[in-house]
Coordinates of C-alpha atoms in Angstrom, one line a residue:
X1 CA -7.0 -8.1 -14.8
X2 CA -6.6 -5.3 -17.5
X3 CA -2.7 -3.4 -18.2
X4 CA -3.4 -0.2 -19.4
X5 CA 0.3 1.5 -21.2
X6 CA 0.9 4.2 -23.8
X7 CA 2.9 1.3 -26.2
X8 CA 3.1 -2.2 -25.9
X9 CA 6.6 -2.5 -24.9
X10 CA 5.6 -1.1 -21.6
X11 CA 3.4 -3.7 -20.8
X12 CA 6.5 -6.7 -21.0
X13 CA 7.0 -5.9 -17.2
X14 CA 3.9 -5.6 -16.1
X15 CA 3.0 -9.1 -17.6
X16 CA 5.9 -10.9 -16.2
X17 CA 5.3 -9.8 -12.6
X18 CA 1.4 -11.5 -13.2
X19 CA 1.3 -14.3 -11.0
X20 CA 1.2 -17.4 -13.0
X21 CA -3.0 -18.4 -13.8
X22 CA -4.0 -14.9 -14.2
X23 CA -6.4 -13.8 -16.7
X24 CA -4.9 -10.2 -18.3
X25 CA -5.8 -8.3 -20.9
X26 CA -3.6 -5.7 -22.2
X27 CA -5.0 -2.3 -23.3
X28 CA -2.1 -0.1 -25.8
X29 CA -2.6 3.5 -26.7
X30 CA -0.9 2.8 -29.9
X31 CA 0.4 -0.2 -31.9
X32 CA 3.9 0.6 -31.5
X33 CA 6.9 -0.6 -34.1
X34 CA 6.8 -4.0 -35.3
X35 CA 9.9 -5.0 -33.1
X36 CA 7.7 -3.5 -30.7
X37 CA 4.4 -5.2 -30.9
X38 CA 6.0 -8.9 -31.8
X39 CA 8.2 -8.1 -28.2
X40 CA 4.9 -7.9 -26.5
X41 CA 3.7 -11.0 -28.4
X42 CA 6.5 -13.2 -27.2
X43 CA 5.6 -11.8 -23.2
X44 CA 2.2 -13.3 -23.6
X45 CA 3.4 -16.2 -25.4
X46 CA 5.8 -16.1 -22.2
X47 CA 3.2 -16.0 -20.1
X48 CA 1.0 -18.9 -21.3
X49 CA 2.9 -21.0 -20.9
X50 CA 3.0 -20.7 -17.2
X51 CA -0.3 -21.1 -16.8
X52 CA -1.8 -17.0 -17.5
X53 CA -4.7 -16.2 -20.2
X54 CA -5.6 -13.9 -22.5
X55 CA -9.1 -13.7 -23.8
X56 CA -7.2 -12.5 -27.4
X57 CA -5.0 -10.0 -29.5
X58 CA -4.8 -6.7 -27.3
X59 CA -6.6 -3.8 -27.7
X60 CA -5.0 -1.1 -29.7
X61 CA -6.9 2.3 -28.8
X62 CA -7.0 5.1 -31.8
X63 CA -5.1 7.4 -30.1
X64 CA -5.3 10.2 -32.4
X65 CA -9.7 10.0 -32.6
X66 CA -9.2 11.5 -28.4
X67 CA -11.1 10.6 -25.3
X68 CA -8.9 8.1 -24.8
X69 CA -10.6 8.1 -21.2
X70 CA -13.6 6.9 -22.9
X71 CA -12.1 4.3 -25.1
X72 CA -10.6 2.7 -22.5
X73 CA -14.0 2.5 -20.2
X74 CA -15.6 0.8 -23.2
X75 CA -13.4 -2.0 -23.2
X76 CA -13.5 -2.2 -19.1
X77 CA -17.2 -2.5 -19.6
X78 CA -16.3 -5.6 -22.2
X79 CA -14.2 -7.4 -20.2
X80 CA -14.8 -6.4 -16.5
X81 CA -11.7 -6.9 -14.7
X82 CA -11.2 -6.8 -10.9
X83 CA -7.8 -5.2 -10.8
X84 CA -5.9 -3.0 -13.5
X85 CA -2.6 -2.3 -13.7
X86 CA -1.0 0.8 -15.4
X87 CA 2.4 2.9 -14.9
X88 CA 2.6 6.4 -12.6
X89 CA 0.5 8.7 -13.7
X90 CA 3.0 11.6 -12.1
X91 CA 6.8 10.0 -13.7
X92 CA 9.5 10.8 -12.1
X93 CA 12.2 13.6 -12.7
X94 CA 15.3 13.3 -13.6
X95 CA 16.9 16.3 -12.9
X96 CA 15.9 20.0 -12.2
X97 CA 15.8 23.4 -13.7
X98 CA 17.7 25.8 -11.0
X99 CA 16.3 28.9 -13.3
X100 CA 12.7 28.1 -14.1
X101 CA 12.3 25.9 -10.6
X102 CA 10.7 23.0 -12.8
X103 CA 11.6 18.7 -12.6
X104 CA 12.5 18.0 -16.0
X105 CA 10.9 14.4 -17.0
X106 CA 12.6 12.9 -19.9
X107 CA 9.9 9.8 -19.8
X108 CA 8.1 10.1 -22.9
X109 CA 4.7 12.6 -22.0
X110 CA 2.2 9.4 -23.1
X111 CA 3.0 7.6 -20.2
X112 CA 1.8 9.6 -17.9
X113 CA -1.3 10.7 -20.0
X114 CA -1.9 6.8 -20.4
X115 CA -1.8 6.0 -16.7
X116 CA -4.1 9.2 -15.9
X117 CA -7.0 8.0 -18.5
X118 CA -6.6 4.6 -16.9
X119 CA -7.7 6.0 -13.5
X120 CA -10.3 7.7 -14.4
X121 CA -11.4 5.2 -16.6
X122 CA -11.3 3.0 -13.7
X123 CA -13.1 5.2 -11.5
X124 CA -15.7 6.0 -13.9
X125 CA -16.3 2.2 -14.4
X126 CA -16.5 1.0 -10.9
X127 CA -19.1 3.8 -10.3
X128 CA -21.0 2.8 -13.2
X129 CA -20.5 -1.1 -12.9
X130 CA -20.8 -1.0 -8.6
X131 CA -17.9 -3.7 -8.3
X132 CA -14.4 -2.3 -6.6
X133 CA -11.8 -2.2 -9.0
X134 CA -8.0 -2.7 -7.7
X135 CA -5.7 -0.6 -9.2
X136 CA -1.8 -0.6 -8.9
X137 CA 0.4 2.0 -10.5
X138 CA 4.6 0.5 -11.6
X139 CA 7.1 2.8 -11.8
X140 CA 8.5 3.4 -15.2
X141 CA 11.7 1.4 -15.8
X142 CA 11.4 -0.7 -13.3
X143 CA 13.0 -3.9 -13.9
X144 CA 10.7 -7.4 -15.1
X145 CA 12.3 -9.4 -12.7
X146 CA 10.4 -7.3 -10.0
X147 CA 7.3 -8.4 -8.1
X148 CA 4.7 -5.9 -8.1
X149 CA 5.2 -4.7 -4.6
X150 CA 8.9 -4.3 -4.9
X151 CA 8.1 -1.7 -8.2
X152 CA 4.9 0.1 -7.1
X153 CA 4.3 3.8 -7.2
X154 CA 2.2 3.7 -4.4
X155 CA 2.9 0.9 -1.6
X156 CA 0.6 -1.8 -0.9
X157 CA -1.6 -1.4 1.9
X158 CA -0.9 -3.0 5.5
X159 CA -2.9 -2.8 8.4
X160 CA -6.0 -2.3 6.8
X161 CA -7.8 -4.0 9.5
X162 CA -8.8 -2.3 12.5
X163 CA -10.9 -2.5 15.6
X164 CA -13.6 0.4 16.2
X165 CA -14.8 1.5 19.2
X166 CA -17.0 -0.6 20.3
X167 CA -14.9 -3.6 19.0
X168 CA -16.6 -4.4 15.6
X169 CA -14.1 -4.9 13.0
X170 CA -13.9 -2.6 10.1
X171 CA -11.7 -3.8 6.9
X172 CA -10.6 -0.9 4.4
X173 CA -9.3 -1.0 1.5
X174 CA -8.2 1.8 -1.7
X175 CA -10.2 1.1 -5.2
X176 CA -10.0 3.3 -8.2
X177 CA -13.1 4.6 -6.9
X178 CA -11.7 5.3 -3.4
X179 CA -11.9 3.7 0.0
X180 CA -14.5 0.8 0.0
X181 CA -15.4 -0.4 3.5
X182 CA -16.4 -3.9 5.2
X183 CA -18.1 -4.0 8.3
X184 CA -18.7 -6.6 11.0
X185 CA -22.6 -7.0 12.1
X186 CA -23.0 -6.3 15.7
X187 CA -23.3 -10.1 16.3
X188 CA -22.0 -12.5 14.5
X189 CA -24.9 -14.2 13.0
X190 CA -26.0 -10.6 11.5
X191 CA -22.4 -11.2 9.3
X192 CA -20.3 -8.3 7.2
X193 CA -21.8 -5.6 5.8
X194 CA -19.4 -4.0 2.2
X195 CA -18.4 -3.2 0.3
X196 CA -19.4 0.0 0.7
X197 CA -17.5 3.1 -1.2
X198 CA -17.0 5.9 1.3
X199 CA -17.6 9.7 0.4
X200 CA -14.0 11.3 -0.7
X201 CA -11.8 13.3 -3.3
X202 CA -10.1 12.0 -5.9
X203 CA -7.6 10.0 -4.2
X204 CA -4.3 7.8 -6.2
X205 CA -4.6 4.5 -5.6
X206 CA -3.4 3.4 -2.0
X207 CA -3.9 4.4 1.9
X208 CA -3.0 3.8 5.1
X209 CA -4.7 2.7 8.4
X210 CA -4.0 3.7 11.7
X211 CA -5.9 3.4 15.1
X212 CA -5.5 5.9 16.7
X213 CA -4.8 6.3 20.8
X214 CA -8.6 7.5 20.8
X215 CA -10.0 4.3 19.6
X216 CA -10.8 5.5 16.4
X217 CA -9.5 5.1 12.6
X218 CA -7.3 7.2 10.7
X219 CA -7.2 7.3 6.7
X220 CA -4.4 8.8 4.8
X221 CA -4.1 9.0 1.3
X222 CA -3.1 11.1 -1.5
X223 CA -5.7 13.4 -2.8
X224 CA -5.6 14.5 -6.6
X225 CA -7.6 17.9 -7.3
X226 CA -7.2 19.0 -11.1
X227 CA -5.9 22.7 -11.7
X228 CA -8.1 25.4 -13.8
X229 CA -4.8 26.5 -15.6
X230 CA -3.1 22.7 -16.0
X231 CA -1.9 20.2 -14.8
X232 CA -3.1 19.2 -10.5
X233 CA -2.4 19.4 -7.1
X234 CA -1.4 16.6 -4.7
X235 CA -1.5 16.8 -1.1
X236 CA -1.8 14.2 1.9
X237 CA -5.5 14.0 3.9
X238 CA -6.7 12.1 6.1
X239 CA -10.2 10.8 7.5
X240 CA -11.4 9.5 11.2
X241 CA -13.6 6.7 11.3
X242 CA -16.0 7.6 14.7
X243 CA -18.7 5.2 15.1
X244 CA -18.4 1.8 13.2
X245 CA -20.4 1.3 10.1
X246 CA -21.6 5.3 10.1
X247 CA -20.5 7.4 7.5
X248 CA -16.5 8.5 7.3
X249 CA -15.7 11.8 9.0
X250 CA -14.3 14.9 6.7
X251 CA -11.2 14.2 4.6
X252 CA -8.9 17.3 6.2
X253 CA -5.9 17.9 4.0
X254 CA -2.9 18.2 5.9
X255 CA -1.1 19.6 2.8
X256 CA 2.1 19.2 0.8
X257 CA 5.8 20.2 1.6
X258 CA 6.6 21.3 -2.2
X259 CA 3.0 23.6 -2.1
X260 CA 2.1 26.0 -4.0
X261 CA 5.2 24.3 -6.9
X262 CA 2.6 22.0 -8.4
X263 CA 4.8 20.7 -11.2
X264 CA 7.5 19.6 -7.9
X265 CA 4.5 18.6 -5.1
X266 CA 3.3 16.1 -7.7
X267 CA 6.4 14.1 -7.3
X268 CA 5.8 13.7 -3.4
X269 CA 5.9 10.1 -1.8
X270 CA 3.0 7.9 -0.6
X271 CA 2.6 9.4 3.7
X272 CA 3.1 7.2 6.3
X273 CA 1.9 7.8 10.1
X274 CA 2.2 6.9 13.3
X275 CA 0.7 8.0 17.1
X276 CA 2.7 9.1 19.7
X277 CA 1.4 8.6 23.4
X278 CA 0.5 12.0 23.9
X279 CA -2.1 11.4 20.8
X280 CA -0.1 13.7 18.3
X281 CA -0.2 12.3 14.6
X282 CA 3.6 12.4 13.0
X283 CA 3.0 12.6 9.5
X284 CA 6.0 11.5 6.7
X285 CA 6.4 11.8 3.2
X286 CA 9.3 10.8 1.1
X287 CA 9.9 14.4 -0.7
X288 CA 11.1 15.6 -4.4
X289 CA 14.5 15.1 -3.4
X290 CA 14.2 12.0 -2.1
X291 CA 14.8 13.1 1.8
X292 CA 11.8 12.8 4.1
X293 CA 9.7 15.3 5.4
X294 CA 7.9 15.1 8.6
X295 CA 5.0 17.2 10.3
X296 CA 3.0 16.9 13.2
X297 CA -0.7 17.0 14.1
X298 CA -1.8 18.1 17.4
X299 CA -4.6 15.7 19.5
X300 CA -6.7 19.5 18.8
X301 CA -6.0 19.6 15.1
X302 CA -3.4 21.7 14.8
X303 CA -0.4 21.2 12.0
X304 CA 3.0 22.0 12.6
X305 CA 5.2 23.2 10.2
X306 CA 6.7 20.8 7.2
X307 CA 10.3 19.8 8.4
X308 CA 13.0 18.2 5.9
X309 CA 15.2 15.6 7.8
X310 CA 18.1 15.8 6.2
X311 CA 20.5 12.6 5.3
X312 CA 20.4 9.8 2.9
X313 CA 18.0 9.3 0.0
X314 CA 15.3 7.2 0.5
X315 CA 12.8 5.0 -1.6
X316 CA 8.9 5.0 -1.9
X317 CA 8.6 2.5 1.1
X318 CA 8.6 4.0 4.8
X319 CA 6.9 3.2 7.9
X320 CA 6.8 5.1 11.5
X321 CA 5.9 3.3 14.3
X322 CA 5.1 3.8 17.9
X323 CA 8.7 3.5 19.6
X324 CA 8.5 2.2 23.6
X325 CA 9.1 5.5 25.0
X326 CA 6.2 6.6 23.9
X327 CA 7.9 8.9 20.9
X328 CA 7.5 8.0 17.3
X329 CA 10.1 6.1 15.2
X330 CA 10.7 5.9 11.5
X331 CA 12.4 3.3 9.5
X332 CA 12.8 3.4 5.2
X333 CA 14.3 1.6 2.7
X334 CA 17.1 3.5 1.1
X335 CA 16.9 4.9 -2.4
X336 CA 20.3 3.4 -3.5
X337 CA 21.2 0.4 -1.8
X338 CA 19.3 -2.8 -0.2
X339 CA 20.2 -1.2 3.1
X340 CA 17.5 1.1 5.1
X341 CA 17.8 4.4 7.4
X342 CA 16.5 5.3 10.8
X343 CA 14.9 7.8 12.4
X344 CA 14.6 9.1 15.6
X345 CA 14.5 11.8 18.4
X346 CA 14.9 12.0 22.2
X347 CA 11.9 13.8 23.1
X348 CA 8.9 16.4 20.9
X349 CA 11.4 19.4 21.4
X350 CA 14.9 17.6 20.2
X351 CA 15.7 17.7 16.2
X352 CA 15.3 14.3 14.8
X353 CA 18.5 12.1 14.6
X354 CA 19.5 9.9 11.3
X355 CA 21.0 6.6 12.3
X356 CA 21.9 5.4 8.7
X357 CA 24.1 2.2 9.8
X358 CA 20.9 0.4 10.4
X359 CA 22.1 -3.7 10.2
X360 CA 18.9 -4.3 7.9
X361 CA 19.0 -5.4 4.1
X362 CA 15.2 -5.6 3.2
X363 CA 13.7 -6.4 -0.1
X364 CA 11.7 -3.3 -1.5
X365 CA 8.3 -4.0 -0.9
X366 CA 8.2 -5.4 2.2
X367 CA 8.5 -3.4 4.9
X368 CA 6.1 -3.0 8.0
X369 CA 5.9 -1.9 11.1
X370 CA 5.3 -5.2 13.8
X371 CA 2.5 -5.4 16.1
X372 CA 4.7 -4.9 18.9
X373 CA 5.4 -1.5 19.9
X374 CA 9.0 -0.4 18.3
X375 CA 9.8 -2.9 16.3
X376 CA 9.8 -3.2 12.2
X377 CA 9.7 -6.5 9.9
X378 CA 10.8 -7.0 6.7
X379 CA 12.2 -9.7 4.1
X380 CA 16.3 -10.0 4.0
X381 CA 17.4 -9.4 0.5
X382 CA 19.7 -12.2 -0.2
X383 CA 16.8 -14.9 1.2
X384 CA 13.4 -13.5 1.5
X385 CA 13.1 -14.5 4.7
X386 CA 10.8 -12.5 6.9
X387 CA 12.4 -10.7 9.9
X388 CA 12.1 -8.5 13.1
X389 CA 14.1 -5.3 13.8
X390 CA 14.3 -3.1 16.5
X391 CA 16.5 0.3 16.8
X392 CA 19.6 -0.3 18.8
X393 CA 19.7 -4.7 17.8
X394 CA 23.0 -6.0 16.3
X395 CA 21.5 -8.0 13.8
X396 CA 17.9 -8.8 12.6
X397 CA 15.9 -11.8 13.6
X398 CA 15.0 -14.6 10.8
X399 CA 11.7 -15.7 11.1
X400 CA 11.5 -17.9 8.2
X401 CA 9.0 -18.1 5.6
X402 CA 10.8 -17.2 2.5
X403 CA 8.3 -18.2 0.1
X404 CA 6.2 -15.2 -1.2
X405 CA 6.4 -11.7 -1.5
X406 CA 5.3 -8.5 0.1
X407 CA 4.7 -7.1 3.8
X408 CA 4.0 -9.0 6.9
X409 CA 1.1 -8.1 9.3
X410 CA -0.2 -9.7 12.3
X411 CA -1.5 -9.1 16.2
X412 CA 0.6 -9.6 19.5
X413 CA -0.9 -11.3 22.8
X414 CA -3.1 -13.9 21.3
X415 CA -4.7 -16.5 23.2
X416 CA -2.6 -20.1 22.1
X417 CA -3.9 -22.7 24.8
X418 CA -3.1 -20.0 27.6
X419 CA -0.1 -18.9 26.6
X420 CA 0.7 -15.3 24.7
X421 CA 1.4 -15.2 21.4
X422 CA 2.5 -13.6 18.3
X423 CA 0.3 -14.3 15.2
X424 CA 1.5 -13.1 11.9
X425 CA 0.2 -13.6 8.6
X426 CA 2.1 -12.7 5.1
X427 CA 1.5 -13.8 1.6
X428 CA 3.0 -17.3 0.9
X429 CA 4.0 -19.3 -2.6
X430 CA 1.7 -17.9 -5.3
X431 CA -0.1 -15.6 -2.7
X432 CA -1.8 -17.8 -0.7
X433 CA -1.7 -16.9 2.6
X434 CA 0.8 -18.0 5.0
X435 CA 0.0 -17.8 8.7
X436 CA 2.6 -18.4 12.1
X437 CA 3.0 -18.0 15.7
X438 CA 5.9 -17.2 18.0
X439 CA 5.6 -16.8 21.4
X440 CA 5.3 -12.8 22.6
X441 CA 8.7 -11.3 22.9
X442 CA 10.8 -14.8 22.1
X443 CA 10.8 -14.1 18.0
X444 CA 14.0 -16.1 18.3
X445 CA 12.3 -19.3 19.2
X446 CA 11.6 -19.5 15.3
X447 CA 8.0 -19.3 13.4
X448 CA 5.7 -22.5 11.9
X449 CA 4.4 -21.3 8.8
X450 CA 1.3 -22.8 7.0
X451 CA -0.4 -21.5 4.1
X452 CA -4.5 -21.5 4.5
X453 CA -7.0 -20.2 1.8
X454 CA -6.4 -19.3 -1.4
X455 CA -4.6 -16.9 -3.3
X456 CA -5.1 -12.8 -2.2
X457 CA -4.7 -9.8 -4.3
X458 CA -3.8 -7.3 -1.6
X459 CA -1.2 -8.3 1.1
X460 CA -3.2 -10.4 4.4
X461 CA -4.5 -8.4 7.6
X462 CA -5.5 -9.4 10.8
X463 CA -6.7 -7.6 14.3
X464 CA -8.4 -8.6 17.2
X465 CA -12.4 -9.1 17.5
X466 CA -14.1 -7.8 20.6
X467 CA -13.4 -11.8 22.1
X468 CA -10.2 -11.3 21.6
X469 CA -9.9 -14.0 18.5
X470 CA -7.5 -13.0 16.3
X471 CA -9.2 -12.7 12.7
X472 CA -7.4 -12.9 9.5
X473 CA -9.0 -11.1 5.7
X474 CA -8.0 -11.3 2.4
X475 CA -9.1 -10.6 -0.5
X476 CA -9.6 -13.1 -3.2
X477 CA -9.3 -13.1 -7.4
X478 CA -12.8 -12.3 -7.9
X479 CA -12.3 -9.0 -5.3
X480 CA -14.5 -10.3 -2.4
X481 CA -13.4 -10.4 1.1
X482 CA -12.2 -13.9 3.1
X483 CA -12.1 -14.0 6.5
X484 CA -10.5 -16.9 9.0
X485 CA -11.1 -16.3 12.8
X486 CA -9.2 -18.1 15.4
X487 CA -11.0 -21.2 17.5
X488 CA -10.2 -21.0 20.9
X489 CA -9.9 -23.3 23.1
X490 CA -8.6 -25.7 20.4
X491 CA -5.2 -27.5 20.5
X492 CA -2.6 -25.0 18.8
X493 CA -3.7 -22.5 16.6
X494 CA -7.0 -23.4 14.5
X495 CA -9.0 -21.1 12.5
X496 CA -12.7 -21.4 10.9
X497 CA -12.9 -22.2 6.9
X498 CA -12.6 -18.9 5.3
X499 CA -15.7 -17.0 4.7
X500 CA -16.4 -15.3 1.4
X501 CA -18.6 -11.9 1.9

């Protein structure tokens, strides 16, 4: 795993949140004070002692020779890391000039430039080297004590397995190259097929999956297209998967709320997305000001206009759901407290309502919306225990499982010896996956976890095959895909050994 920061100071944080046993190497622009350097020095030291390694002294990069892009390839191509690690690449305003119409960013400008060469570093490396490279962007000033998915830029993906079609799975997932692709063989003897990088723009590093009502699956990401004057524009597309294993349809952007204001639309928020029955896409992105703004795709294509919902701030970390009425919900975490808001609206021609007295108090970074229609989970703050939400509930359901970190996923109506369950799957103690069962619609009859495989870089998934088995991927240290799938017929729930593709 390879940090990539401006000074060495910046990478304290980012080592403490490694997972103990990791193998990092830190890449600085510059050397930094002495203070500076010997601070860094005592993280490592820090960090050895728990079990992490470092193959030396960190690379100090001559700043002032340029191509700083190239610089940091050459050592990529030394050491050949799976994942890198850097800070946003677009930091965050602090306040805002009325009379020129400009964010003013007090963060000091090589942050920024630091995290850009990084990516395309990255990029340029995983094209040349053919291996995905797994890239996560912190927020500047984010505290040490976070783990990386309470303090990332751009949220972790969930749901990144989907069915297709014709029932093969398909497994997608962002690299700094863009979306790779595994796909399942038409039987199960011809195996997976990935990682394959899909055709795309320049996307930041993150997406999200949807199926849509059609059968088919939606991409959304942030593209990144570089100005001619300066600087670059950032707007939301999004993809449709037809036919399983066959090339990705078109990216179509679907735009930015803060366009043509570059310098303000390249603070926008990862999207999230969800379906309503009718088969319109409700698009959401948290905006500059921190509010949210929402528009809508028709089943033909057509874009509605960008709407700001008005209310309390909110956080990088939203998801809309499917709500049982056949509308589209939207939960996120708020932007100043552990608590989170709520969206909603009676029907497509009523304004959307803010319930902000939500009884949830979820840890940042894991957030998701539940197999089951209407319904969110999440980890409580105080305990890290996972949990179920739905609007209109008193209190939140504890589902156990506080060991671990990040966002739950998992399928409703499995097959458990006849009876209909709920599988989930989240990461456990030191990532290894942890997977449980409830029975459909009883949540409160509690969850046995268990942790199975080995430790995952990217949060678990799992979906349905076409014989209704519920499968289970991951993604292991050396960045190849695991997959479980269920045995039926056994007693409880059993699944195969885990499969490396």
């Amino acid at each position: 795993m390879a940090i990539v920061v401006a000074a060495p100071a910046e990478a304290i944080a980012l080592i403490a949140s490694e997972p103990d046993g990791s193998v990092i190497e830190v890449i600085c622009l510059d050397g930094g004070s002495g203070a500076e350097y010997r601070a860094l020095e005592a993280a490592m030291a820090a960090a050895s002692r728990r079990g992490c390694r470092f193959s030396g002294e960190p690379f100090v990069l001559d700043a002032g020779a340029g191509n700083i892009t190239g610089q940091i390839l050459d050592v990529l191509h030394e050491t050949g890391p799976v994942r890198l690690r850097t800070l946003d690449p677009d930091p965050a305003h602090d306040s805002f000039d009325t009379e020129r119409k400009l964010p003013i960013v007090n963060e000091p400008a090589a942050r920024g430039k630091a995290a850009r060469s990084a990516l395309r570093a990255a990029r340029r490396y995983q094209l040349e080297a053919g291996v995905p490279v797994f890239v996560e962007c912190r927020r500047a000033g984010a505290g040490t004590g976070l783990p990386p998915e309470a303090a990332t830029r751009y949220p972790l993906t969930t749901g990144w397995l989907v069915s297709g079609k014709d029932g093969r799975l398909s497994a997608y997932l962002p690299t700094a190259a863009g979306v790779v692709r595994w796909t399942e063989g038409r039987t199960e003897a011809e195996g997976w097929s990935g990682p394959e990088l899909l055709d795309g723009p320049e996307l930041m590093p993150g997406l999200r999956v949807l199926r849509g009502p059609d059968g088919y699956a939606y991409l959304l990401g942030l593209s990144r297209t570089k100005r001619k004057e300066s600087g670059a524009d950032i707007e939301v597309v999004c993809a449709a998967q037809y036919q399983s294993g066959r090339p990705l349809g078109p990216w179509v952007a679907l735009g930015n709320p803060h366009a043509p204001n570059w310098q303000v639309a390249r603070s926008v928020g990862f999207p999230s997305a969800a379906f309503a029955a009718d088969g319109s896409m409700h698009v959401f992105v948290r905006n500059f000001g921190h509010g949210v703004s929402v528009r809508t795709q028709s089943p033909k294509g057509r874009l509605s206009r960008w709407d700001a919902l008005r209310g309390q701030k909110v956080a990088d970390e939203m998801t809309a759901f499917p709500a049982s009425d056949g509308g589209v919900q939207l939960v996120a975490r708020a932007r100043d407290a552990e608590g989170a808001v709520h969206w909603h609206r009676r029907d497509a021609e009523s304004a959307w309502q803010e319930d902000a007295r939500v009884p949830v108090s979820l840890r940042a970074g894991s957030l998701s919306a539940a197999p089951e229609s209407g319904l969110v989970r999440f980890r409580y703050s105080a305990t890290n225990e996972v949990c179920v939400w739905w609007p209109g509930a008193q209190t939140p359901i504890g589902l156990g499982g506080p060991d671990g970190d990040g966002p739950v996923a998992g399928v409703s109506g499995a097959d458990i010896q006849g009876w209909g369950c709920t599988v989930l799957v989240r990461g456990g103690h030191g990532g290894v996956p942890a997977i449980g069962a409830h029975p459909d619609g009883r949540p409160d009859t509690g969850v046995w976890w268990s942790e199975s495989g080995e430790r995952s870089i990217v949060p678990p998934a799992a979906a349905f095959d076409s014989r209704g088995r519920v499968v289970i991927v991951t993604v292991g240290m050396d960045g190849k895909l695991r997959v479980a799938r269920q045995q039926l017929g056994s007693d409880g729930l059993e699944f195969t050994p885990w499969s490396v593709l």
